[in-house]
Amino acid sequence: MASEDTSPSHSHHRDSIKSSVTNTAANKRRQQAISIGKERREALIRAKRLCRDSIFEDDKNEKGLDEGEMVIDEEQSVLNARTAQTVQELKSSLSYQGKDATRKTTEALRALRKLLSKSEVPPIEAAIQGGAVPLLVQCLSFGSTDEQLLEAAWCVTNIAAGGPEETKSLLPALPFLIAHLGEKSSVHVAEQCAWALGNVAGEDMELRSILFAQGALLPLTRLMLSNRGSTARTAAWALSNLIKGPDPMAANELIRIEAITDTIIKHLKTADEELVTEVTWVVVYLSALSDKAISILVRSDVVPVLVNRLVGSESLQLLIPVLRSLGNLVAADAYITHSVLIVGNDITGHVLYGLIKCLKSEHRVLKKEALWVLSNIAAGTLEHKALIFSSEAVPLLIDLLSAAPFEIRKEAAYTLGNICVGPTKGSDNKCDIIVAHLVPLVKGGCLPGFVNLVRSADLESARVGLKFLELVMRGYPNGEGPKLVEREDGIDAMERFQFHENQEMRNMANTLVDKYFGADYGV
């Protein structure tokens, strides 16, 4: 994790409302990258993917797939026995020296692939215990026919979609899978090998490190350059799994590859929304893990293209990585708010429109990601704060703070807090208060939501709540702030920290109570 850093790439735009919080923007981006698997599941995108049907629509029958083939539905014990028998048949075919040896091997591979592809619970363990892995490695060696290579890579793909130990059993196959990504391989074989590598990379950091050390990054990147949509999609998905950290080494290396930024932009502009989605996940991890990538991406056309996708798409699977990418970039580099999202430019209005669209969505993750972006824009210039304050976002934010699930309320609070504060001034690190924003927000009903955050067991949320109460008590006109806080039981909420084990929270709450509700209060 990165330590506190004042460089532009680490400046946390939300510090205005939570200046005492030690989590920097870089830390949050890295934490989100580590936990992104959860968001991928919520976005209906699996970190691992079982290959059930041919990825080549134009040649299903050529590759041995039976049209309308039924999904195997058998007792697991029967399926395991069939799998063990098929592995033995593959072993026999590989030792056979007759003239139709190639045909026998191909048929055995196809039979094993069907068993691993067509069951709801593929018999992966039975295949491994039967000795399939070394046989598949043998079939992946150079000299095998393209059909054998494809069937073997397909089997490996589905074994790699299994559990951790099952995936790790494939270590001997990895150099062959990487080698078959090269230009001398058929596009079908290369794509299937990329799929297998994507599943392996999706398992854990140890396997990602092994793949990186064995040189998987460059050939996967080259494969993503393909004009063939399915090939570029598969390569981008595998690449996003390979670079997703938490170690930033692969992400830092990827951004150094010539033409990678141009390739990303080209694919983001394509009509193939599935390809756009996979490439956007690559941007998510680059922007979460690599400061060098952030600096390059924010000064390219990536941000305008992402904004166009935000405005124009209704796809949940695409909008989530688009929002995460924009949030990472806005939080990490002030160049965006100062030089790209300038108030008055069309792009800034488009961003706000797209974010408001997502705030109106019924999908929890979409709201959360949109709020992450909005809260960091709200920590920009005074013009950005005024733009958000005058928009349709404010009533939505107040409603979310009042009634949304906890993590949504927390993110809404950051945005509302940030549009009420100006630059930090003075030795006491106090923010200027934008009274013209604070008063309407309080009158609009946001105060009870912040008091509820103070009562939260989550210390970061409670800290945000306390900071907003401080703004109200310090800045509300005519000294009415303390009375408003008292009316919402804010004193009781703050006093729960009177003997709290967290010293910072204890001092903050006690100081506020003593300052605004001391002996002279009400006199």
Short mmCIF file of C-alpha atoms in Angstrom, two decimals:
data_model
loop_
_atom_site.label_atom_id
_atom_site.label_comp_id
_atom_site.label_asym_id
_atom_site.label_seq_id
_atom_site.Cartn_x
_atom_site.Cartn_y
_atom_site.Cartn_z
CA MET A 1 0.00 0.00 0.00
CA ALA A 2 1.16 3.49 -0.72
CA SER A 3 1.89 5.88 2.08
CA GLU A 4 0.50 9.39 2.31
CA ASP A 5 1.72 11.25 -0.73
CA THR A 6 1.15 14.82 -1.80
CA SER A 7 2.03 14.31 -5.45
CA PRO A 8 -0.76 14.98 -7.93
CA SER A 9 -1.31 11.30 -8.62
CA HIS A 10 -1.98 10.63 -4.95
CA SER A 11 -3.92 13.73 -3.93
CA HIS A 12 -7.22 12.64 -2.46
CA HIS A 13 -9.95 14.92 -3.75
CA ARG A 14 -12.15 14.06 -0.81
CA ASP A 15 -9.69 15.29 1.80
CA SER A 16 -11.65 18.53 2.11
CA ILE A 17 -14.36 16.78 4.09
CA LYS A 18 -12.17 14.14 5.67
CA SER A 19 -8.76 15.70 6.01
CA SER A 20 -7.84 13.51 8.96
CA VAL A 21 -8.48 10.23 7.20
CA THR A 22 -5.25 8.46 6.35
CA ASN A 23 -6.49 6.46 3.35
CA THR A 24 -5.14 8.15 0.26
CA ALA A 25 -6.75 7.93 -3.14
CA ALA A 26 -3.99 5.57 -4.21
CA ASN A 27 -4.76 3.26 -1.29
CA LYS A 28 -8.44 3.22 -2.14
CA ARG A 29 -7.74 2.48 -5.79
CA ARG A 30 -5.48 -0.42 -4.83
CA GLN A 31 -7.95 -1.78 -2.26
CA GLN A 32 -10.69 -1.67 -4.86
CA ALA A 33 -8.50 -3.47 -7.35
CA ILE A 34 -7.92 -6.27 -4.84
CA SER A 35 -11.62 -6.63 -4.07
CA ILE A 36 -12.80 -6.15 -7.63
CA GLY A 37 -13.74 -9.82 -7.94
CA LYS A 38 -16.81 -9.07 -5.90
CA GLU A 39 -17.81 -6.21 -8.18
CA ARG A 40 -17.25 -8.46 -11.19
CA ARG A 41 -19.68 -10.99 -9.77
CA GLU A 42 -22.18 -8.23 -9.14
CA ALA A 43 -21.68 -7.10 -12.74
CA LEU A 44 -22.46 -10.62 -13.90
CA ILE A 45 -18.91 -10.98 -15.17
CA ARG A 46 -17.02 -14.02 -13.90
CA ALA A 47 -13.34 -13.90 -13.09
CA LYS A 48 -13.21 -17.45 -14.48
CA ARG A 49 -15.21 -18.74 -17.42
CA LEU A 50 -16.10 -22.26 -18.42
CA CYS A 51 -15.99 -22.79 -22.17
CA ARG A 52 -19.17 -24.71 -23.03
CA ASP A 53 -19.66 -23.80 -26.69
CA SER A 54 -17.33 -23.06 -29.55
CA ILE A 55 -15.99 -19.53 -29.63
CA PHE A 56 -15.98 -19.77 -33.42
CA GLU A 57 -19.49 -19.40 -34.78
CA ASP A 58 -18.41 -19.95 -38.37
CA ASP A 59 -16.91 -23.39 -37.89
CA LYS A 60 -18.72 -25.20 -35.09
CA ASN A 61 -19.20 -28.35 -37.11
CA GLU A 62 -15.61 -28.32 -38.35
CA LYS A 63 -14.38 -28.33 -34.78
CA GLY A 64 -16.43 -31.37 -33.89
CA LEU A 65 -19.33 -29.77 -32.04
CA ASP A 66 -22.62 -31.52 -32.65
CA GLU A 67 -25.45 -29.17 -33.53
CA GLY A 68 -28.01 -29.12 -30.72
CA GLU A 69 -25.92 -31.42 -28.52
CA MET A 70 -27.66 -32.10 -25.20
CA VAL A 71 -26.05 -31.16 -21.94
CA ILE A 72 -24.85 -34.26 -20.13
CA ASP A 73 -26.92 -34.87 -17.03
CA GLU A 74 -25.69 -37.94 -15.21
CA GLU A 75 -24.90 -39.02 -11.69
CA GLN A 76 -21.54 -37.57 -10.73
CA SER A 77 -20.11 -41.04 -10.05
CA VAL A 78 -21.06 -42.17 -13.54
CA LEU A 79 -19.63 -39.00 -15.04
CA ASN A 80 -16.39 -39.45 -13.11
CA ALA A 81 -16.09 -43.05 -14.31
CA ARG A 82 -16.66 -42.00 -17.92
CA THR A 83 -14.04 -39.30 -17.53
CA ALA A 84 -11.45 -41.68 -16.09
CA GLN A 85 -12.12 -44.09 -18.97
CA THR A 86 -11.78 -41.30 -21.53
CA VAL A 87 -8.44 -40.20 -20.05
CA GLN A 88 -7.20 -43.78 -20.39
CA GLU A 89 -8.34 -43.81 -24.01
CA LEU A 90 -6.40 -40.60 -24.60
CA LYS A 91 -3.33 -42.18 -23.00
CA SER A 92 -3.65 -45.24 -25.24
CA SER A 93 -4.08 -43.13 -28.35
CA LEU A 94 -0.92 -41.17 -27.61
CA SER A 95 1.11 -44.38 -27.38
CA TYR A 96 -0.49 -45.85 -30.51
CA GLN A 97 1.77 -45.89 -33.56
CA GLY A 98 -0.70 -46.81 -36.30
CA LYS A 99 -1.61 -44.75 -39.34
CA ASP A 100 -4.78 -43.36 -37.76
CA ALA A 101 -3.05 -42.39 -34.51
CA THR A 102 -3.81 -38.69 -35.05
CA ARG A 103 -7.52 -39.40 -35.56
CA LYS A 104 -7.69 -41.55 -32.41
CA THR A 105 -5.97 -38.85 -30.33
CA THR A 106 -8.25 -36.14 -31.69
CA GLU A 107 -11.36 -38.20 -30.97
CA ALA A 108 -10.20 -38.92 -27.42
CA LEU A 109 -9.44 -35.25 -26.81
CA ARG A 110 -12.85 -34.28 -28.17
CA ALA A 111 -14.59 -36.81 -25.93
CA LEU A 112 -12.74 -35.47 -22.88
CA ARG A 113 -13.50 -31.90 -23.85
CA LYS A 114 -17.22 -32.68 -24.13
CA LEU A 115 -17.22 -34.23 -20.66
CA LEU A 116 -15.49 -31.15 -19.25
CA SER A 117 -17.78 -28.75 -21.12
CA LYS A 118 -21.31 -30.06 -20.98
CA SER A 119 -21.93 -30.88 -17.34
CA GLU A 120 -23.23 -28.43 -14.75
CA VAL A 121 -20.47 -29.75 -12.46
CA PRO A 122 -17.60 -30.67 -14.76
CA PRO A 123 -15.61 -33.75 -13.67
CA ILE A 124 -12.39 -31.78 -13.33
CA GLU A 125 -11.06 -33.65 -10.31
CA ALA A 126 -11.69 -37.02 -11.96
CA ALA A 127 -9.80 -35.88 -15.07
CA ILE A 128 -6.82 -34.70 -13.01
CA GLN A 129 -6.73 -37.84 -10.85
CA GLY A 130 -6.88 -39.95 -14.00
CA GLY A 131 -3.69 -38.30 -15.25
CA ALA A 132 -5.14 -35.91 -17.84
CA VAL A 133 -2.78 -32.98 -17.27
CA PRO A 134 0.51 -34.52 -18.52
CA LEU A 135 -1.40 -35.99 -21.50
CA LEU A 136 -2.83 -32.58 -22.37
CA VAL A 137 0.61 -31.03 -22.05
CA GLN A 138 1.87 -33.63 -24.52
CA CYS A 139 -0.94 -32.72 -26.92
CA LEU A 140 -0.05 -29.02 -26.61
CA SER A 141 3.51 -29.64 -27.75
CA PHE A 142 4.67 -28.38 -31.12
CA GLY A 143 3.95 -30.81 -33.92
CA SER A 144 0.36 -31.48 -32.92
CA THR A 145 -2.36 -30.62 -35.42
CA ASP A 146 -4.39 -27.45 -34.96
CA GLU A 147 -7.44 -29.55 -34.13
CA GLN A 148 -5.57 -31.37 -31.37
CA LEU A 149 -4.15 -28.11 -30.06
CA LEU A 150 -7.60 -26.56 -29.96
CA GLU A 151 -9.21 -29.51 -28.19
CA ALA A 152 -6.35 -29.78 -25.68
CA ALA A 153 -6.42 -26.03 -24.95
CA TRP A 154 -10.18 -26.24 -24.52
CA CYS A 155 -9.77 -29.05 -21.96
CA VAL A 156 -7.14 -27.00 -20.11
CA THR A 157 -9.44 -23.96 -20.18
CA ASN A 158 -12.17 -25.81 -18.32
CA ILE A 159 -9.82 -27.47 -15.85
CA ALA A 160 -8.49 -23.97 -15.09
CA ALA A 161 -12.07 -22.88 -14.35
CA GLY A 162 -12.03 -25.21 -11.34
CA GLY A 163 -10.74 -24.64 -7.82
CA PRO A 164 -7.32 -23.36 -6.72
CA GLU A 165 -5.56 -26.73 -6.53
CA GLU A 166 -7.08 -27.87 -9.82
CA THR A 167 -5.87 -24.70 -11.50
CA LYS A 168 -2.38 -25.02 -10.01
CA SER A 169 -2.11 -28.56 -11.38
CA LEU A 170 -1.82 -26.95 -14.82
CA LEU A 171 1.56 -25.31 -14.17
CA PRO A 172 3.35 -27.62 -16.65
CA ALA A 173 0.98 -26.48 -19.42
CA LEU A 174 1.54 -22.75 -19.01
CA PRO A 175 4.68 -22.36 -21.17
CA PHE A 176 2.92 -24.17 -24.04
CA LEU A 177 -0.22 -22.05 -23.74
CA ILE A 178 1.90 -18.89 -23.86
CA ALA A 179 3.92 -20.18 -26.81
CA HIS A 180 0.75 -20.84 -28.82
CA LEU A 181 -0.29 -17.20 -28.49
CA GLY A 182 2.33 -16.36 -31.10
CA GLU A 183 1.85 -15.27 -34.69
CA LYS A 184 2.65 -18.74 -36.05
CA SER A 185 -0.41 -20.25 -34.32
CA SER A 186 -3.86 -20.28 -35.89
CA VAL A 187 -6.14 -17.58 -34.52
CA HIS A 188 -8.49 -20.24 -33.13
CA VAL A 189 -5.74 -21.97 -31.16
CA ALA A 190 -4.30 -18.67 -29.93
CA GLU A 191 -7.69 -17.48 -28.73
CA GLN A 192 -8.43 -20.70 -26.86
CA CYS A 193 -5.00 -20.57 -25.21
CA ALA A 194 -5.70 -16.97 -24.16
CA TRP A 195 -8.96 -18.11 -22.58
CA ALA A 196 -7.11 -20.81 -20.64
CA LEU A 197 -4.49 -18.31 -19.46
CA GLY A 198 -7.25 -15.90 -18.41
CA ASN A 199 -8.73 -18.57 -16.16
CA VAL A 200 -5.33 -19.31 -14.64
CA ALA A 201 -4.63 -15.61 -14.06
CA GLY A 202 -8.03 -15.23 -12.45
CA GLU A 203 -7.09 -17.63 -9.66
CA ASP A 204 -4.57 -15.74 -7.52
CA MET A 205 -1.54 -13.44 -7.40
CA GLU A 206 0.91 -16.34 -7.26
CA LEU A 207 -0.23 -17.69 -10.61
CA ARG A 208 -0.37 -14.19 -12.10
CA SER A 209 3.25 -13.69 -11.07
CA ILE A 210 4.24 -16.98 -12.70
CA LEU A 211 2.48 -16.07 -15.94
CA PHE A 212 4.10 -12.64 -15.93
CA ALA A 213 7.55 -14.15 -15.32
CA GLN A 214 6.99 -16.62 -18.17
CA GLY A 215 6.24 -13.78 -20.59
CA ALA A 216 2.46 -13.94 -21.05
CA LEU A 217 1.95 -10.17 -21.04
CA LEU A 218 3.35 -9.19 -24.43
CA PRO A 219 1.71 -11.93 -26.57
CA LEU A 220 -1.66 -11.34 -24.87
CA THR A 221 -1.31 -7.63 -25.62
CA ARG A 222 -0.48 -8.36 -29.26
CA LEU A 223 -3.50 -10.67 -29.45
CA MET A 224 -5.68 -7.83 -28.18
CA LEU A 225 -4.64 -5.87 -31.29
CA SER A 226 -6.59 -8.35 -33.42
CA ASN A 227 -9.34 -7.05 -35.67
CA ARG A 228 -11.27 -10.24 -34.93
CA GLY A 229 -13.78 -9.28 -32.25
CA SER A 230 -13.87 -12.52 -30.26
CA THR A 231 -10.06 -12.77 -30.24
CA ALA A 232 -9.61 -9.19 -29.02
CA ARG A 233 -12.34 -9.73 -26.39
CA THR A 234 -10.78 -12.91 -25.04
CA ALA A 235 -7.28 -11.40 -24.99
CA ALA A 236 -8.50 -8.25 -23.21
CA TRP A 237 -10.33 -10.31 -20.60
CA ALA A 238 -7.25 -12.49 -20.00
CA LEU A 239 -5.06 -9.39 -19.87
CA SER A 240 -7.30 -7.74 -17.26
CA ASN A 241 -7.03 -10.86 -15.09
CA LEU A 242 -3.25 -10.89 -15.51
CA ILE A 243 -2.70 -7.25 -14.44
CA LYS A 244 -5.29 -6.99 -11.66
CA GLY A 245 -2.79 -7.04 -8.84
CA PRO A 246 -2.37 -6.31 -6.05
CA ASP A 247 1.22 -6.28 -7.33
CA PRO A 248 1.41 -3.37 -9.84
CA MET A 249 4.32 -4.83 -11.82
CA ALA A 250 2.25 -6.19 -14.71
CA ALA A 251 0.17 -3.00 -14.99
CA ASN A 252 3.31 -0.86 -15.04
CA GLU A 253 4.81 -3.08 -17.74
CA LEU A 254 1.65 -3.07 -19.86
CA ILE A 255 1.44 0.73 -20.10
CA ARG A 256 5.03 0.76 -21.43
CA ILE A 257 4.14 -1.43 -24.40
CA GLU A 258 4.13 0.59 -27.63
CA ALA A 259 0.67 1.46 -28.99
CA ILE A 260 -1.21 0.10 -25.97
CA THR A 261 -2.98 3.43 -25.34
CA ASP A 262 -3.96 3.77 -29.00
CA THR A 263 -5.23 0.18 -28.98
CA ILE A 264 -7.33 0.81 -25.88
CA ILE A 265 -8.87 3.93 -27.42
CA LYS A 266 -9.56 2.16 -30.72
CA HIS A 267 -11.38 -0.68 -28.99
CA LEU A 268 -13.29 1.69 -26.68
CA LYS A 269 -14.71 3.36 -29.78
CA THR A 270 -15.85 0.13 -31.43
CA ALA A 271 -19.49 -0.88 -31.83
CA ASP A 272 -18.78 -4.23 -30.12
CA GLU A 273 -20.00 -3.48 -26.58
CA GLU A 274 -18.65 -6.77 -25.21
CA LEU A 275 -15.18 -5.84 -26.45
CA VAL A 276 -15.56 -2.33 -24.99
CA THR A 277 -16.48 -3.90 -21.63
CA GLU A 278 -13.42 -6.15 -21.52
CA VAL A 279 -11.05 -3.35 -22.55
CA THR A 280 -12.58 -1.03 -19.97
CA TRP A 281 -11.68 -3.56 -17.26
CA VAL A 282 -8.08 -3.27 -18.48
CA VAL A 283 -8.38 0.50 -17.91
CA VAL A 284 -9.81 -0.16 -14.43
CA TYR A 285 -6.73 -2.09 -13.34
CA LEU A 286 -4.25 0.23 -15.04
CA SER A 287 -5.83 3.21 -13.29
CA ALA A 288 -6.02 1.38 -9.97
CA LEU A 289 -2.42 0.17 -9.86
CA SER A 290 -0.11 2.24 -12.07
CA ASP A 291 0.66 5.91 -11.51
CA LYS A 292 2.48 5.96 -14.85
CA ALA A 293 -0.65 4.64 -16.56
CA ILE A 294 -2.80 7.28 -14.88
CA SER A 295 -0.56 10.07 -16.12
CA ILE A 296 -0.73 8.74 -19.69
CA LEU A 297 -4.44 7.90 -19.72
CA VAL A 298 -5.70 11.24 -18.40
CA ARG A 299 -3.75 13.08 -21.10
CA SER A 300 -5.12 10.87 -23.89
CA ASP A 301 -8.59 10.54 -25.41
CA VAL A 302 -9.50 7.79 -22.94
CA VAL A 303 -11.51 10.08 -20.64
CA PRO A 304 -13.71 11.63 -23.38
CA VAL A 305 -14.36 8.19 -24.86
CA LEU A 306 -15.30 6.78 -21.43
CA VAL A 307 -17.64 9.73 -20.90
CA ASN A 308 -19.36 9.00 -24.21
CA ARG A 309 -19.87 5.42 -23.06
CA LEU A 310 -21.23 6.62 -19.72
CA VAL A 311 -23.81 8.77 -21.44
CA GLY A 312 -24.73 6.43 -24.25
CA SER A 313 -24.80 2.96 -22.71
CA GLU A 314 -27.51 1.24 -20.68
CA SER A 315 -25.44 -1.91 -20.16
CA LEU A 316 -24.79 -2.66 -16.50
CA GLN A 317 -21.80 -4.81 -17.42
CA LEU A 318 -20.20 -1.86 -19.24
CA LEU A 319 -21.25 1.02 -17.00
CA ILE A 320 -19.64 -0.46 -13.87
CA PRO A 321 -16.07 -0.57 -15.27
CA VAL A 322 -16.62 2.78 -17.02
CA LEU A 323 -17.54 4.39 -13.70
CA ARG A 324 -14.72 2.66 -11.85
CA SER A 325 -12.20 3.83 -14.45
CA LEU A 326 -13.44 7.42 -14.33
CA GLY A 327 -13.48 7.35 -10.53
CA ASN A 328 -9.93 6.05 -10.35
CA LEU A 329 -8.67 8.66 -12.80
CA VAL A 330 -10.51 11.64 -11.26
CA ALA A 331 -9.41 10.66 -7.75
CA ALA A 332 -5.82 10.16 -8.76
CA ASP A 333 -4.89 13.10 -10.95
CA ALA A 334 -6.13 16.68 -10.60
CA TYR A 335 -5.30 17.21 -14.29
CA ILE A 336 -8.77 15.89 -15.14
CA THR A 337 -10.74 18.45 -13.14
CA HIS A 338 -8.34 21.29 -13.97
CA SER A 339 -7.80 20.60 -17.68
CA VAL A 340 -10.45 18.17 -18.97
CA LEU A 341 -13.66 18.42 -16.95
CA ILE A 342 -13.68 22.21 -17.04
CA VAL A 343 -17.01 23.73 -16.05
CA GLY A 344 -18.61 25.11 -19.19
CA ASN A 345 -17.17 22.42 -21.46
CA ASP A 346 -19.63 19.98 -23.01
CA ILE A 347 -17.78 16.98 -21.60
CA THR A 348 -18.35 18.17 -18.01
CA GLY A 349 -22.07 18.50 -18.55
CA HIS A 350 -22.11 15.07 -20.15
CA VAL A 351 -20.33 13.51 -17.16
CA LEU A 352 -22.84 15.03 -14.76
CA TYR A 353 -25.74 13.86 -16.93
CA GLY A 354 -24.35 10.32 -17.01
CA LEU A 355 -23.73 10.22 -13.28
CA ILE A 356 -27.26 11.44 -12.51
CA LYS A 357 -28.59 8.73 -14.83
CA CYS A 358 -26.75 6.14 -12.74
CA LEU A 359 -27.94 7.65 -9.44
CA LYS A 360 -31.50 7.06 -10.65
CA SER A 361 -30.74 3.41 -11.38
CA GLU A 362 -32.13 0.65 -9.18
CA HIS A 363 -28.77 -1.12 -9.18
CA ARG A 364 -26.81 -0.67 -5.97
CA VAL A 365 -23.31 -1.07 -7.43
CA LEU A 366 -24.07 1.41 -10.20
CA LYS A 367 -25.13 4.03 -7.65
CA LYS A 368 -22.08 3.39 -5.50
CA GLU A 369 -19.65 3.73 -8.41
CA ALA A 370 -21.38 6.88 -9.69
CA LEU A 371 -21.15 8.44 -6.22
CA TRP A 372 -17.42 7.62 -6.05
CA VAL A 373 -16.88 9.63 -9.24
CA LEU A 374 -19.20 12.46 -8.21
CA SER A 375 -17.66 12.88 -4.75
CA ASN A 376 -14.23 13.40 -6.28
CA ILE A 377 -15.51 15.87 -8.86
CA ALA A 378 -17.24 17.68 -5.97
CA ALA A 379 -13.85 18.05 -4.32
CA GLY A 380 -12.57 19.97 -7.35
CA THR A 381 -12.86 23.69 -7.94
CA LEU A 382 -15.53 26.03 -6.59
CA GLU A 383 -17.05 25.96 -10.06
CA HIS A 384 -17.40 22.17 -9.91
CA LYS A 385 -19.11 22.42 -6.52
CA ALA A 386 -21.52 25.05 -7.83
CA LEU A 387 -22.29 22.98 -10.92
CA ILE A 388 -23.23 19.93 -8.84
CA PHE A 389 -25.14 22.02 -6.30
CA SER A 390 -27.32 23.55 -9.01
CA SER A 391 -28.02 20.21 -10.67
CA GLU A 392 -30.62 17.50 -10.30
CA ALA A 393 -28.06 15.51 -8.31
CA VAL A 394 -28.66 17.29 -4.99
CA PRO A 395 -32.21 16.07 -4.22
CA LEU A 396 -31.15 12.59 -5.29
CA LEU A 397 -28.16 12.76 -2.94
CA ILE A 398 -30.29 13.84 0.01
CA ASP A 399 -32.74 11.01 -0.64
CA LEU A 400 -29.90 8.49 -0.88
CA LEU A 401 -28.35 9.78 2.35
CA SER A 402 -31.68 9.31 4.10
CA ALA A 403 -32.88 5.95 2.89
CA ALA A 404 -30.33 4.04 0.80
CA PRO A 405 -28.27 1.03 1.97
CA PHE A 406 -25.40 2.00 4.23
CA GLU A 407 -22.54 1.99 1.71
CA ILE A 408 -24.59 4.20 -0.63
CA ARG A 409 -25.39 6.65 2.19
CA LYS A 410 -21.71 6.86 3.00
CA GLU A 411 -20.75 7.75 -0.56
CA ALA A 412 -23.59 10.28 -0.85
CA ALA A 413 -22.34 11.96 2.33
CA TYR A 414 -18.91 12.54 0.81
CA THR A 415 -20.42 14.39 -2.14
CA LEU A 416 -22.76 16.52 -0.05
CA GLY A 417 -19.95 17.37 2.33
CA ASN A 418 -17.55 18.29 -0.43
CA ILE A 419 -19.88 20.75 -2.15
CA CYS A 420 -20.16 22.65 1.16
CA VAL A 421 -16.46 23.29 1.69
CA GLY A 422 -13.88 25.41 -0.07
CA PRO A 423 -10.09 25.26 0.17
CA THR A 424 -8.43 24.50 3.49
CA LYS A 425 -6.90 27.57 5.08
CA GLY A 426 -4.96 28.46 8.20
CA SER A 427 -2.84 26.50 10.64
CA ASP A 428 -5.91 24.81 12.13
CA ASN A 429 -6.59 23.05 8.80
CA LYS A 430 -10.17 24.35 8.75
CA CYS A 431 -12.04 24.49 5.46
CA ASP A 432 -13.86 27.55 4.24
CA ILE A 433 -17.59 26.89 4.37
CA ILE A 434 -19.77 27.61 1.34
CA VAL A 435 -22.77 28.87 3.26
CA ALA A 436 -24.82 29.33 0.08
CA HIS A 437 -24.65 25.54 -0.35
CA LEU A 438 -24.75 24.47 3.29
CA VAL A 439 -27.99 26.25 4.25
CA PRO A 440 -30.16 24.89 1.41
CA LEU A 441 -28.82 21.38 1.99
CA VAL A 442 -29.67 21.50 5.69
CA LYS A 443 -33.08 22.97 4.93
CA GLY A 444 -33.50 20.21 2.34
CA GLY A 445 -33.25 17.62 5.09
CA CYS A 446 -29.71 16.25 4.94
CA LEU A 447 -28.80 16.77 8.61
CA PRO A 448 -30.54 13.66 10.06
CA GLY A 449 -28.64 11.51 7.60
CA PHE A 450 -25.30 12.85 8.82
CA VAL A 451 -26.32 12.40 12.47
CA ASN A 452 -27.13 8.76 11.66
CA LEU A 453 -23.66 8.37 10.18
CA VAL A 454 -22.17 9.63 13.46
CA ARG A 455 -24.00 6.76 15.17
CA SER A 456 -22.52 4.25 12.71
CA ALA A 457 -20.12 1.54 13.85
CA ASP A 458 -18.03 2.33 10.77
CA LEU A 459 -15.47 4.88 11.98
CA GLU A 460 -14.83 6.42 8.58
CA SER A 461 -18.55 7.11 8.16
CA ALA A 462 -18.82 8.45 11.70
CA ARG A 463 -15.88 10.74 11.00
CA VAL A 464 -17.58 12.15 7.90
CA GLY A 465 -20.72 12.70 9.94
CA LEU A 466 -18.82 14.53 12.68
CA LYS A 467 -17.09 16.75 10.13
CA PHE A 468 -20.40 17.77 8.61
CA LEU A 469 -21.88 18.52 12.04
CA GLU A 470 -18.83 20.72 12.65
CA LEU A 471 -19.55 22.60 9.42
CA VAL A 472 -23.15 23.19 10.47
CA MET A 473 -22.28 24.34 14.00
CA ARG A 474 -19.45 26.57 12.83
CA GLY A 475 -20.93 27.99 9.65
CA TYR A 476 -24.71 28.14 9.84
CA PRO A 477 -25.85 31.79 9.94
CA ASN A 478 -26.88 33.56 13.16
CA GLY A 479 -25.36 30.87 15.36
CA GLU A 480 -28.29 28.54 14.64
CA GLY A 481 -26.08 25.54 13.87
CA PRO A 482 -25.80 24.05 17.38
CA LYS A 483 -29.58 24.27 17.86
CA LEU A 484 -30.19 22.48 14.59
CA VAL A 485 -27.76 19.72 15.57
CA GLU A 486 -29.33 19.40 19.02
CA ARG A 487 -32.80 19.17 17.47
CA GLU A 488 -31.68 16.08 15.51
CA ASP A 489 -30.21 14.44 18.68
CA GLY A 490 -26.72 15.25 17.46
CA ILE A 491 -25.40 15.79 21.00
CA ASP A 492 -26.37 12.26 21.99
CA ALA A 493 -24.76 10.92 18.81
CA MET A 494 -21.49 12.73 19.53
CA GLU A 495 -21.41 11.74 23.21
CA ARG A 496 -21.20 8.06 22.31
CA PHE A 497 -17.54 8.83 21.55
CA GLN A 498 -16.91 10.35 24.98
CA PHE A 499 -14.98 7.29 26.15
CA HIS A 500 -14.35 5.68 22.77
CA GLU A 501 -11.18 3.62 22.29
CA ASN A 502 -10.29 5.53 19.12
CA GLN A 503 -8.43 8.58 20.34
CA GLU A 504 -8.93 10.67 17.22
CA MET A 505 -12.70 10.15 17.24
CA ARG A 506 -12.88 10.68 21.00
CA ASN A 507 -10.98 13.97 20.78
CA MET A 508 -12.95 15.18 17.77
CA ALA A 509 -16.37 14.51 19.31
CA ASN A 510 -15.48 15.79 22.78
CA THR A 511 -13.97 18.97 21.35
CA LEU A 512 -17.15 19.68 19.38
CA VAL A 513 -19.41 19.04 22.37
CA ASP A 514 -17.28 21.21 24.67
CA LYS A 515 -16.97 24.02 22.14
CA TYR A 516 -20.60 24.28 21.04
CA PHE A 517 -22.52 22.86 24.01
CA GLY A 518 -20.42 24.03 26.95
CA ALA A 519 -21.49 26.01 30.02
CA ASP A 520 -22.52 29.04 27.95
CA TYR A 521 -24.74 27.13 25.54
CA GLY A 522 -28.25 28.59 25.50
CA VAL A 523 -27.33 31.62 27.56
#
